[in-house]
Coordinates of C-alpha atoms and ligand atoms in Angstrom, one line a residue:
M604 CA -158.7 -7.5 -150.9
S605 CA -156.8 -10.2 -152.8
G606 CA -154.1 -9.3 -155.4
Y607 CA -155.4 -12.3 -157.5
P608 CA -158.0 -12.0 -160.2
V609 CA -161.4 -13.4 -159.2
S610 CA -161.1 -16.5 -161.5
M611 CA -157.9 -17.6 -159.6
Q612 CA -159.5 -16.9 -156.2
E613 CA -162.0 -19.7 -156.8
T614 CA -159.3 -22.3 -156.7
I615 CA -157.8 -20.7 -153.6
K616 CA -161.0 -21.6 -151.8
K617 CA -160.5 -25.3 -152.8
L618 CA -156.9 -25.1 -151.5
E619 CA -158.2 -23.7 -148.1
Q620 CA -160.9 -26.5 -147.9
T621 CA -158.3 -29.3 -148.1
R622 CA -155.7 -27.6 -145.9
S623 CA -156.5 -29.3 -142.6
S624 CA -156.7 -32.8 -144.2
R625 CA -153.4 -32.2 -146.1
L626 CA -151.7 -31.3 -142.8
G627 CA -152.4 -34.7 -141.4
Q628 CA -150.8 -36.8 -144.2
D629 CA -147.7 -36.4 -146.3
V630 CA -147.5 -37.6 -150.0
P631 CA -145.3 -40.7 -149.9
R632 CA -141.9 -40.4 -151.6
L633 CA -141.5 -42.0 -155.1
S634 CA -139.6 -45.2 -155.6
F635 CA -136.4 -45.1 -157.6
E636 CA -138.4 -46.6 -160.6
G637 CA -141.3 -44.2 -160.1
R638 CA -138.9 -41.2 -160.1
E639 CA -137.1 -42.4 -163.3
K640 CA -140.4 -42.9 -165.1
L641 CA -141.7 -39.5 -164.1
L642 CA -138.5 -37.8 -165.3
K643 CA -138.5 -39.6 -168.6
E644 CA -142.2 -38.8 -169.2
C645 CA -142.2 -35.2 -168.1
H646 CA -138.8 -33.6 -167.6
P647 CA -137.9 -31.0 -170.3
D648 CA -134.4 -32.7 -170.8
Y649 CA -136.2 -35.6 -172.4
R650 CA -138.1 -33.6 -175.0
K651 CA -137.0 -34.5 -178.5
D652 CA -135.9 -31.0 -179.4
S653 CA -134.1 -30.3 -176.1
I654 CA -130.7 -31.5 -177.1
R655 CA -128.7 -32.0 -180.3
Q656 CA -125.4 -33.3 -181.4
I657 CA -122.4 -31.0 -181.6
S658 CA -120.3 -31.4 -184.8
I659 CA -117.0 -30.1 -183.6
G660 CA -114.7 -29.7 -180.6
P661 CA -113.9 -31.9 -177.6
N662 CA -117.5 -33.1 -177.2
K663 CA -118.0 -33.8 -180.9
G664 CA -120.7 -36.4 -181.5
Q665 CA -122.3 -35.8 -178.0
K666 CA -125.7 -34.3 -177.5
L667 CA -125.9 -31.0 -175.5
T668 CA -128.6 -28.5 -174.8
N669 CA -129.8 -27.0 -178.0
K670 CA -129.1 -23.4 -177.5
L671 CA -125.6 -24.0 -176.3
V672 CA -124.8 -26.0 -179.4
D673 CA -125.9 -22.9 -181.5
L674 CA -123.3 -20.8 -179.7
L675 CA -120.6 -23.5 -179.7
E676 CA -121.1 -23.9 -183.5
A677 CA -120.7 -20.1 -184.1
K678 CA -117.6 -18.2 -185.0
S679 CA -115.9 -16.0 -182.4
Y680 CA -117.1 -12.6 -181.4
L681 CA -113.6 -11.4 -182.3
D682 CA -111.6 -11.6 -185.5
P683 CA -108.3 -13.1 -184.4
E684 CA -106.5 -11.2 -187.2
K685 CA -107.6 -7.9 -185.8
V686 CA -106.3 -8.1 -182.2
N687 CA -102.8 -6.9 -181.6
L688 CA -101.3 -9.4 -179.1
E689 CA -98.0 -7.5 -179.0
Q690 CA -99.7 -4.8 -177.0
V691 CA -100.3 -6.2 -173.6
D692 CA -102.6 -4.0 -171.4
F693 CA -102.4 -6.0 -168.2
D694 CA -99.7 -8.4 -167.0
V695 CA -100.8 -10.5 -164.0
D696 CA -100.2 -13.7 -162.1
V697 CA -103.9 -14.7 -161.9
L698 CA -106.7 -13.4 -164.0
V699 CA -110.1 -14.2 -162.5
I700 CA -113.1 -13.9 -164.9
G701 CA -116.4 -13.5 -163.3
G702 CA -117.8 -11.3 -160.5
G703 CA -120.1 -13.7 -158.6
G704 CA -119.3 -15.6 -155.5
A705 CA -116.9 -18.0 -157.1
G706 CA -114.9 -15.3 -158.9
V707 CA -114.8 -12.9 -155.9
S708 CA -113.7 -15.6 -153.4
A709 CA -111.1 -16.9 -155.8
A710 CA -109.7 -13.4 -156.4
M711 CA -109.6 -12.8 -152.6
I712 CA -107.8 -16.0 -151.8
A713 CA -105.3 -15.7 -154.6
H714 CA -104.5 -12.2 -153.5
E715 CA -104.2 -13.3 -149.8
Q716 CA -101.7 -15.9 -151.0
G717 CA -99.5 -13.3 -152.5
A718 CA -100.5 -13.4 -156.2
N719 CA -100.9 -10.3 -158.4
V720 CA -104.6 -10.7 -159.4
L721 CA -106.9 -8.9 -161.8
L722 CA -110.7 -9.7 -161.6
A723 CA -112.6 -8.9 -164.8
T724 CA -116.3 -9.1 -164.9
K725 CA -119.0 -8.5 -167.6
L726 CA -121.2 -6.3 -165.5
R727 CA -120.6 -5.0 -161.9
I728 CA -119.0 -7.0 -159.1
G729 CA -121.8 -9.0 -157.6
D730 CA -124.1 -9.0 -160.7
S731 CA -124.5 -12.7 -160.8
N732 CA -126.6 -15.7 -159.9
T733 CA -125.0 -15.7 -156.5
I734 CA -126.7 -12.5 -155.4
M735 CA -130.0 -13.9 -156.5
A736 CA -129.7 -17.2 -154.6
E737 CA -132.2 -17.3 -151.8
G738 CA -132.3 -20.5 -149.8
G739 CA -128.9 -20.9 -148.4
I740 CA -125.8 -23.0 -148.2
A741 CA -125.7 -26.8 -147.5
A742 CA -123.3 -28.3 -145.0
A743 CA -123.4 -31.1 -142.5
T744 CA -122.9 -29.1 -139.3
Q745 CA -125.6 -30.8 -137.1
P746 CA -125.1 -33.6 -134.6
D747 CA -127.6 -35.9 -136.5
D748 CA -125.8 -35.3 -139.8
S749 CA -122.5 -36.5 -141.3
L750 CA -120.3 -35.8 -144.3
E751 CA -121.2 -39.3 -145.5
R752 CA -124.9 -38.5 -145.5
H753 CA -124.3 -35.2 -147.3
F754 CA -122.2 -37.1 -149.9
L755 CA -124.8 -39.8 -150.5
D756 CA -127.7 -37.3 -150.8
T757 CA -125.7 -35.3 -153.3
I758 CA -124.8 -38.3 -155.4
G759 CA -128.4 -39.6 -155.3
G760 CA -129.7 -36.2 -156.3
G761 CA -127.2 -36.1 -159.2
R762 CA -128.7 -39.4 -160.4
F763 CA -125.3 -41.1 -159.6
E764 CA -123.4 -39.4 -162.3
N765 CA -121.5 -36.9 -160.2
K766 CA -117.7 -37.1 -160.1
R767 CA -117.3 -38.7 -156.7
D768 CA -113.9 -37.1 -156.0
L769 CA -115.5 -33.7 -156.5
V770 CA -118.5 -34.5 -154.2
S771 CA -116.1 -35.7 -151.6
V772 CA -114.2 -32.4 -151.4
L773 CA -117.5 -30.5 -151.7
V774 CA -119.0 -32.0 -148.6
N775 CA -115.7 -32.2 -146.7
D776 CA -115.0 -28.5 -147.1
A777 CA -118.7 -27.5 -146.5
P778 CA -118.6 -27.0 -142.7
L779 CA -115.3 -25.0 -143.1
I780 CA -116.9 -22.7 -145.6
V781 CA -119.8 -22.0 -143.3
E782 CA -117.3 -21.1 -140.6
W783 CA -115.3 -18.9 -143.0
L784 CA -118.5 -17.0 -144.0
K785 CA -119.5 -16.6 -140.3
D786 CA -116.0 -15.3 -139.5
L787 CA -116.1 -12.8 -142.4
G788 CA -119.4 -11.4 -140.9
C789 CA -122.3 -13.0 -142.8
M790 CA -125.4 -12.8 -140.7
F791 CA -126.8 -16.3 -140.7
D792 CA -130.3 -17.1 -139.3
T793 CA -129.9 -18.2 -135.7
H794 CA -132.1 -19.5 -132.9
P795 CA -132.4 -17.4 -129.8
N796 CA -129.6 -19.4 -128.2
G797 CA -127.3 -18.5 -131.1
D798 CA -127.3 -21.9 -132.8
L799 CA -127.6 -21.8 -136.6
V800 CA -131.0 -22.4 -138.1
V801 CA -131.0 -25.3 -140.6
S802 CA -133.7 -26.2 -143.1
F803 CA -134.5 -29.1 -145.4
A804 CA -134.2 -28.9 -149.2
G805 CA -135.3 -31.5 -151.7
G806 CA -133.1 -34.6 -151.7
H807 CA -131.3 -33.8 -148.4
H808 CA -132.3 -36.3 -145.8
R809 CA -131.2 -34.0 -143.0
K810 CA -131.8 -30.3 -142.2
R811 CA -128.6 -28.8 -143.5
V812 CA -129.3 -25.6 -145.4
H813 CA -128.0 -22.6 -143.6
S814 CA -129.8 -19.4 -144.5
C815 CA -129.7 -15.6 -144.2
K816 CA -133.5 -15.1 -144.5
D817 CA -134.4 -15.7 -148.1
L818 CA -131.6 -13.3 -149.1
S819 CA -128.7 -15.7 -148.5
G820 CA -126.8 -15.1 -151.7
M821 CA -127.1 -11.3 -151.3
E822 CA -125.8 -11.5 -147.8
F823 CA -122.8 -13.6 -148.8
M824 CA -122.1 -11.4 -151.8
R825 CA -122.3 -8.3 -149.6
V826 CA -119.6 -9.6 -147.4
V827 CA -117.2 -11.1 -149.9
R828 CA -117.5 -8.1 -152.2
D829 CA -116.6 -5.8 -149.2
E830 CA -113.6 -8.0 -148.5
L831 CA -112.4 -7.8 -152.1
Y832 CA -112.6 -4.0 -152.0
N833 CA -111.0 -3.8 -148.6
K834 CA -108.0 -5.8 -149.8
G835 CA -107.6 -3.5 -152.8
V836 CA -107.8 -6.3 -155.5
P837 CA -107.8 -4.6 -158.9
V838 CA -111.2 -5.0 -160.7
S839 CA -112.2 -4.4 -164.3
E840 CA -116.0 -4.0 -164.5
F841 CA -118.1 -4.1 -167.7
S842 CA -115.2 -6.1 -169.3
P843 CA -116.3 -9.6 -170.4
A844 CA -113.7 -12.0 -171.7
V845 CA -114.4 -12.7 -175.3
E846 CA -111.6 -15.3 -175.9
L847 CA -108.9 -17.0 -173.8
L848 CA -105.3 -16.6 -174.9
M849 CA -102.9 -19.5 -175.2
D850 CA -99.2 -19.6 -175.5
E851 CA -97.3 -21.7 -178.0
Q852 CA -97.1 -24.6 -175.6
G853 CA -100.9 -24.8 -175.4
N854 CA -101.0 -23.4 -171.9
C855 CA -103.7 -20.8 -171.0
A856 CA -102.0 -17.5 -170.9
G857 CA -104.6 -14.8 -170.4
A858 CA -107.7 -13.5 -172.2
V859 CA -109.0 -10.8 -174.5
L860 CA -111.4 -8.5 -172.7
L861 CA -114.1 -6.3 -174.3
N862 CA -114.8 -2.9 -172.8
L863 CA -118.6 -2.7 -173.1
E864 CA -118.6 1.1 -173.0
T865 CA -115.9 1.8 -175.6
E866 CA -116.1 -1.5 -177.5
E867 CA -112.3 -1.7 -177.4
F868 CA -110.4 -4.9 -176.8
S869 CA -107.7 -5.2 -174.2
V870 CA -105.1 -8.0 -173.8
V871 CA -104.5 -9.5 -170.4
R872 CA -101.4 -11.7 -170.1
A873 CA -101.8 -14.0 -167.1
K874 CA -99.8 -16.9 -165.8
S875 CA -103.1 -18.6 -164.9
V876 CA -106.8 -18.0 -165.5
I877 CA -109.7 -18.9 -163.2
L878 CA -113.1 -19.0 -165.1
A879 CA -116.1 -18.2 -162.9
T880 CA -118.6 -17.0 -165.4
G881 CA -121.7 -18.6 -164.1
G882 CA -124.6 -20.2 -165.9
I883 CA -126.7 -20.4 -169.0
G884 CA -130.2 -19.3 -168.0
R885 CA -130.5 -16.3 -170.3
L886 CA -130.2 -18.7 -173.3
H887 CA -133.7 -19.9 -172.0
P888 CA -133.2 -23.6 -172.6
N889 CA -136.5 -25.2 -173.8
D890 CA -137.9 -21.6 -173.9
F891 CA -138.6 -21.6 -170.2
P892 CA -138.4 -18.4 -168.1
T893 CA -135.4 -18.2 -165.9
T894 CA -134.4 -17.2 -162.4
N895 CA -131.0 -16.3 -163.7
H896 CA -129.1 -13.0 -163.8
Y897 CA -129.1 -11.0 -167.1
G898 CA -125.5 -11.9 -167.7
A899 CA -126.0 -15.7 -167.6
T900 CA -125.2 -16.4 -171.3
A901 CA -122.6 -19.3 -171.0
D902 CA -119.6 -17.2 -172.0
G903 CA -117.1 -19.2 -170.0
L904 CA -118.2 -22.5 -171.6
I905 CA -117.8 -21.0 -175.1
I906 CA -114.3 -19.7 -174.7
A907 CA -113.1 -22.7 -172.7
Y908 CA -114.5 -25.0 -175.4
R909 CA -112.7 -23.2 -178.2
G910 CA -109.5 -23.6 -176.1
G911 CA -110.1 -27.4 -175.9
A912 CA -111.8 -27.9 -172.6
N913 CA -114.3 -30.8 -172.2
L914 CA -117.8 -30.2 -171.1
L915 CA -119.8 -32.5 -168.8
H916 CA -123.5 -33.1 -168.4
M917 CA -124.5 -30.2 -170.6
D918 CA -127.6 -32.1 -171.6
A919 CA -128.9 -31.8 -168.1
I920 CA -130.6 -28.5 -167.3
Q921 CA -132.1 -27.7 -163.9
F922 CA -135.7 -26.4 -163.8
H923 CA -136.5 -25.1 -160.4
P924 CA -140.0 -26.2 -159.5
T925 CA -141.2 -22.9 -158.0
G926 CA -140.7 -20.0 -160.4
A927 CA -143.3 -17.2 -159.9
M928 CA -146.2 -17.4 -162.4
W929 CA -148.2 -14.5 -161.1
P930 CA -148.0 -11.5 -161.1
E931 CA -146.6 -11.6 -164.6
Q932 CA -144.0 -8.9 -163.8
M933 CA -142.3 -11.6 -161.7
L934 CA -142.5 -14.4 -164.3
G935 CA -139.8 -17.0 -163.6
Q936 CA -138.4 -15.3 -160.5
L937 CA -137.2 -17.7 -157.8
I938 CA -139.5 -18.7 -155.0
T939 CA -137.0 -20.4 -152.7
E940 CA -137.2 -24.1 -152.1
A941 CA -136.9 -23.2 -148.4
C942 CA -140.6 -22.5 -148.6
R943 CA -141.2 -26.2 -149.3
G944 CA -138.4 -27.1 -146.8
N945 CA -140.4 -25.3 -144.2
G946 CA -143.7 -26.9 -144.9
A947 CA -145.5 -25.2 -147.9
H948 CA -147.4 -27.7 -150.0
L949 CA -147.8 -27.8 -153.8
V950 CA -151.5 -28.0 -154.6
N951 CA -153.4 -28.3 -157.9
K952 CA -156.7 -26.6 -159.0
N953 CA -158.7 -29.2 -157.1
G954 CA -157.0 -28.6 -153.8
E955 CA -155.0 -31.8 -154.1
H956 CA -151.5 -32.2 -152.8
F957 CA -149.8 -34.2 -155.6
I958 CA -146.1 -34.6 -154.8
N959 CA -143.8 -34.8 -151.8
E960 CA -142.1 -31.4 -151.6
L961 CA -138.8 -32.9 -150.5
E962 CA -138.3 -34.9 -153.7
T963 CA -135.4 -33.6 -155.8
R964 CA -135.9 -30.5 -158.0
D965 CA -136.0 -32.5 -161.3
T966 CA -138.7 -34.7 -159.9
V967 CA -140.9 -32.0 -158.4
S968 CA -140.6 -29.9 -161.6
S969 CA -141.7 -32.9 -163.6
A970 CA -144.6 -33.6 -161.3
I971 CA -145.8 -30.0 -161.8
L972 CA -145.5 -30.2 -165.5
R973 CA -147.4 -33.5 -165.5
E974 CA -150.1 -31.9 -163.3
V975 CA -150.5 -28.9 -165.6
I976 CA -149.8 -30.2 -169.1
D977 CA -150.8 -33.9 -169.0
R978 CA -153.5 -33.9 -166.4
G979 CA -155.1 -30.6 -167.0
N980 CA -155.0 -29.8 -163.2
G981 CA -153.3 -26.4 -163.5
I982 CA -154.8 -23.1 -162.4
K983 CA -155.2 -20.7 -165.3
T984 CA -154.3 -17.1 -165.3
P985 CA -156.4 -14.5 -167.2
T986 CA -153.6 -14.1 -169.7
G987 CA -153.1 -17.7 -170.7
G988 CA -150.5 -18.8 -168.2
E989 CA -150.9 -21.9 -166.0
G990 CA -149.4 -23.1 -162.8
V991 CA -150.1 -24.7 -159.4
W992 CA -150.4 -23.2 -155.9
L993 CA -147.6 -23.1 -153.3
D994 CA -149.5 -23.0 -150.0
T995 CA -147.2 -20.5 -148.2
P996 CA -149.6 -19.7 -145.3
L997 CA -148.8 -23.3 -144.2
I998 CA -145.3 -22.1 -143.2
N999 CA -146.8 -20.0 -140.4
I1000 CA -149.4 -22.5 -139.5
R1001 CA -146.8 -25.3 -139.1
G1002 CA -144.2 -23.0 -137.6
D1003 CA -145.2 -19.9 -135.8
E1004 CA -147.1 -16.6 -136.7
G1005 CA -143.9 -14.7 -137.4
K1006 CA -142.0 -17.3 -139.5
L1007 CA -142.7 -16.0 -142.9
D1008 CA -141.7 -12.5 -141.9
R1009 CA -138.6 -13.7 -140.2
M1010 CA -137.3 -16.2 -142.7
F1011 CA -138.9 -15.1 -146.0
A1012 CA -138.8 -11.3 -145.7
G1013 CA -137.8 -10.9 -149.4
I1014 CA -140.8 -12.9 -150.7
V1015 CA -143.3 -11.3 -148.3
H1016 CA -142.0 -7.9 -149.5
R1017 CA -142.0 -8.7 -153.2
F1018 CA -145.6 -10.0 -153.3
T1019 CA -146.9 -7.2 -151.0
E1020 CA -145.9 -4.8 -153.8
Y1021 CA -148.5 -6.5 -156.0
G1022 CA -151.2 -6.7 -153.3
I1023 CA -150.6 -10.4 -152.4
D1024 CA -150.1 -11.3 -148.8
V1025 CA -148.3 -14.6 -148.9
R1026 CA -149.1 -15.1 -145.2
K1027 CA -152.7 -15.4 -146.1
E1028 CA -152.7 -16.4 -149.8
P1029 CA -150.7 -19.0 -151.8
I1030 CA -148.2 -18.2 -154.5
M1031 CA -148.8 -19.4 -158.1
V1032 CA -145.7 -21.2 -159.4
F1033 CA -144.4 -23.1 -162.5
P1034 CA -141.0 -24.5 -163.2
T1035 CA -138.3 -22.0 -164.3
Q1036 CA -134.8 -22.6 -165.6
H1037 CA -132.5 -22.2 -162.7
Y1038 CA -129.1 -23.9 -163.1
Q1039 CA -126.8 -25.7 -165.6
N1040 CA -126.0 -28.9 -163.8
G1041 CA -122.9 -29.5 -165.9
G1042 CA -120.1 -27.3 -167.3
I1043 CA -116.4 -27.3 -167.9
E1044 CA -114.9 -30.5 -166.4
I1045 CA -112.7 -30.0 -163.4
D1046 CA -110.8 -32.1 -160.9
P1047 CA -110.9 -31.6 -157.1
E1048 CA -108.3 -28.9 -157.4
A1049 CA -110.5 -27.0 -159.9
R1050 CA -108.1 -27.7 -162.7
T1051 CA -109.5 -28.1 -166.3
S1052 CA -107.8 -30.2 -169.0
I1053 CA -106.0 -27.0 -170.2
P1054 CA -102.8 -26.3 -168.2
G1055 CA -103.1 -22.9 -166.5
L1056 CA -106.9 -22.8 -166.8
F1057 CA -109.1 -23.4 -163.7
A1058 CA -112.8 -23.2 -163.3
A1059 CA -115.1 -22.7 -160.3
G1060 CA -118.8 -22.4 -159.6
E1061 CA -121.7 -22.9 -162.0
C1062 CA -119.5 -22.8 -165.2
S1063 CA -117.7 -25.9 -163.9
G1064 CA -119.0 -29.4 -164.3
G1065 CA -119.0 -32.8 -162.6
V1066 CA -119.8 -32.1 -159.0
Q1067 CA -123.6 -31.8 -159.3
G1068 CA -124.1 -34.8 -161.7
R1069 CA -127.3 -34.5 -163.6
N1070 CA -129.3 -32.6 -160.9
R1071 CA -128.0 -30.3 -158.2
L1072 CA -129.5 -30.3 -154.7
G1073 CA -130.6 -27.0 -153.1
G1074 CA -127.9 -25.3 -151.2
N1075 CA -125.1 -27.1 -153.0
S1076 CA -124.4 -24.2 -155.3
L1077 CA -123.7 -21.5 -152.8
L1078 CA -121.4 -24.2 -151.4
D1079 CA -119.8 -25.2 -154.7
I1080 CA -118.9 -21.6 -155.5
F1081 CA -116.9 -21.1 -152.3
V1082 CA -115.3 -24.5 -152.1
F1083 CA -114.0 -24.4 -155.7
G1084 CA -113.4 -20.7 -155.5
H1085 CA -110.9 -21.4 -152.7
R1086 CA -109.5 -24.5 -154.4
G1087 CA -109.1 -22.8 -157.8
A1088 CA -107.3 -19.9 -156.2
T1089 CA -104.9 -22.2 -154.3
S1090 CA -104.2 -24.3 -157.4
A1091 CA -103.6 -21.3 -159.6
V1092 CA -101.2 -19.8 -157.1
N1093 CA -99.3 -23.2 -156.9
Y1094 CA -99.3 -23.4 -160.7
I1095 CA -97.8 -20.0 -161.2
S1096 CA -94.8 -20.8 -159.0
S1097 CA -93.3 -22.7 -162.0
A1098 CA -95.4 -21.3 -164.9
K1099 CA -93.7 -19.4 -167.7
V1100 CA -95.8 -17.7 -170.3
G1101 CA -94.7 -18.0 -173.9
K1102 CA -95.7 -15.9 -176.9
L1103 CA -99.4 -15.1 -176.8
T1104 CA -101.6 -16.6 -179.5
L1105 CA -105.2 -16.9 -180.7
Q1106 CA -104.3 -19.8 -183.0
H1107 CA -106.9 -22.0 -181.3
V1108 CA -109.6 -19.6 -182.5
R1109 CA -108.3 -19.8 -186.1
E1110 CA -108.3 -23.6 -185.9
Y1111 CA -111.8 -23.7 -184.4
H1112 CA -113.0 -21.5 -187.3
R1113 CA -111.3 -23.9 -189.8
E1114 CA -113.0 -26.8 -188.1
L1115 CA -116.4 -25.1 -188.4
D1116 CA -115.8 -24.4 -192.1
A1117 CA -114.6 -28.0 -192.7
A1118 CA -117.8 -29.3 -191.1
G1119 CA -119.9 -27.0 -193.4
I1120 CA -121.5 -25.2 -190.5
K1121 CA -122.8 -21.8 -191.6
N1122 CA -124.1 -20.2 -188.5
K1123 CA -124.8 -16.5 -188.5
M1124 CA -124.4 -16.1 -184.8
A1125 CA -121.2 -14.9 -183.0
S1126 CA -120.2 -16.1 -179.6
P1127 CA -119.9 -15.6 -176.7
L1128 CA -123.3 -13.9 -176.7
L1129 CA -122.4 -11.6 -173.8
L1130 CA -126.0 -10.2 -173.4
P1131 CA -129.4 -11.7 -174.3
D1132 CA -131.0 -9.9 -177.2
Y1133 CA -134.7 -10.1 -176.4
I1134 CA -135.7 -7.4 -178.9
R1135 CA -134.1 -9.2 -181.9
D1136 CA -135.5 -12.5 -180.7
E1137 CA -139.0 -11.0 -180.8
V1138 CA -138.5 -9.6 -184.2
K1139 CA -137.2 -13.0 -185.5
K1140 CA -140.2 -14.7 -184.0
R1141 CA -142.6 -12.4 -185.7
R1142 CA -140.8 -12.6 -189.0
Y1143 CA -140.8 -16.4 -189.1
S1144 CA -144.2 -17.2 -187.6
Ligands
SIN1274 C1 -133.5 -21.8 -153.7 O1 -133.5 -21.0 -152.7 O2 -134.4 -22.5 -153.9 C2 -132.4 -21.7 -154.6 C3 -131.1 -21.9 -154.0 C4 -130.3 -23.0 -154.7 O3 -130.5 -23.1 -155.9 O4 -129.6 -23.7 -154.1

């Protein structure tokens, strides 16, 4: 018995009828011009209401994703007059903000290098986009691959807007990071002879994504979190940073944390700060569902921006082509790109294979949106949703009988819960917000424009250009986590923290007033407020 409603099963029959002919011929790749045209016509970034100009701060006059501008043009969560900066609760060398892969690796490395570290995180250690990443980590480790190829693919995927010095260190460090993870004990997929399994992802012209089933992020997080605990690095959970602290010289000198349980503030004086607060998905850019963790509300961008840090490419949002569309309980959840990398086709309601799966994510998402919205070729759900099929049974047909169970155990399990056997039936998918391609501008040593402030992982910007390739994020977090830690430790050898101040917040508030901006929100948002959003929608519709 199928877990799909009868109306949807009709189109599965069409998909099955075209399977053998589809197997014989690939959809050709788009030309550069063809890709640009498709993106401009169909990618959500190009919708008129997707971006708007920001009126204050370092990016004044530039257009950024709408919902981020709302938060950047809001006053602070805290009243700077009500925080007593004379009472310092923690005094450390390095404050790391964020409990995902970037933050945890940065804290570990800074600790190993002798610094006195505090890691503060909004929820629990590991509650992050890292733990939800499925596909794996990209690195040129194979004989037919090279650092140069990985570099060129990454730049091409980023639509040639990546900061090249950042891409250079990303791809150079990549094989070392895979070795580091292996040495720590991460259980990578291997062939019977012990060689690492590598897969394709869109835009990579070689197989270079190293996986741990479709639970790669969870496996990496399991291991680095354990290391952090074993090393005894102090951790403050349920304690998001609500503002950075500066000293009178304009150097970053710590942060104000909020205890989510008691709602009290605490003051952390730090010689250096590493921001690793992750992404933006829970702002739901363009009102798409998201693959992101509940805490992904752009907090690091907000507090760094108030402190004077520049943002890059924050008009470029990544929509992952294959978010779950059915069952509705899984709406927007990630269906790893590794399914396409291992041979699953995207198919419309007529059983037609309409895009080459190894195009980059921005392109594949746009092709799905064109198929569903412009061409009317989507498959409808009984509750008004629409999507296309991801022909997962092809993975076993093209590989071997056990491949889905072996490499996609998470997906097989999640769908079995809803009566869908993805070995026999396809998965219904639609694009879902997945990643913020940009963020706080950094240099190859993870330095921001604010002395003493470093950034790593998804909250940082420049390395991915306008569109990240699959597998380059689990890489980015560890490359720049390491680099941020080393830079912070070097920096503190000569850093002296002056008197702590929140003057930059007062000045930001004055700028907002001078620009006549009256925004009732307070930021950072910290947690999405779905209930209030629903009430607002009902009231105004
Ligand atoms: C995926 O598995 O498709 C997501 C991993 C990534 O974003 O690199």
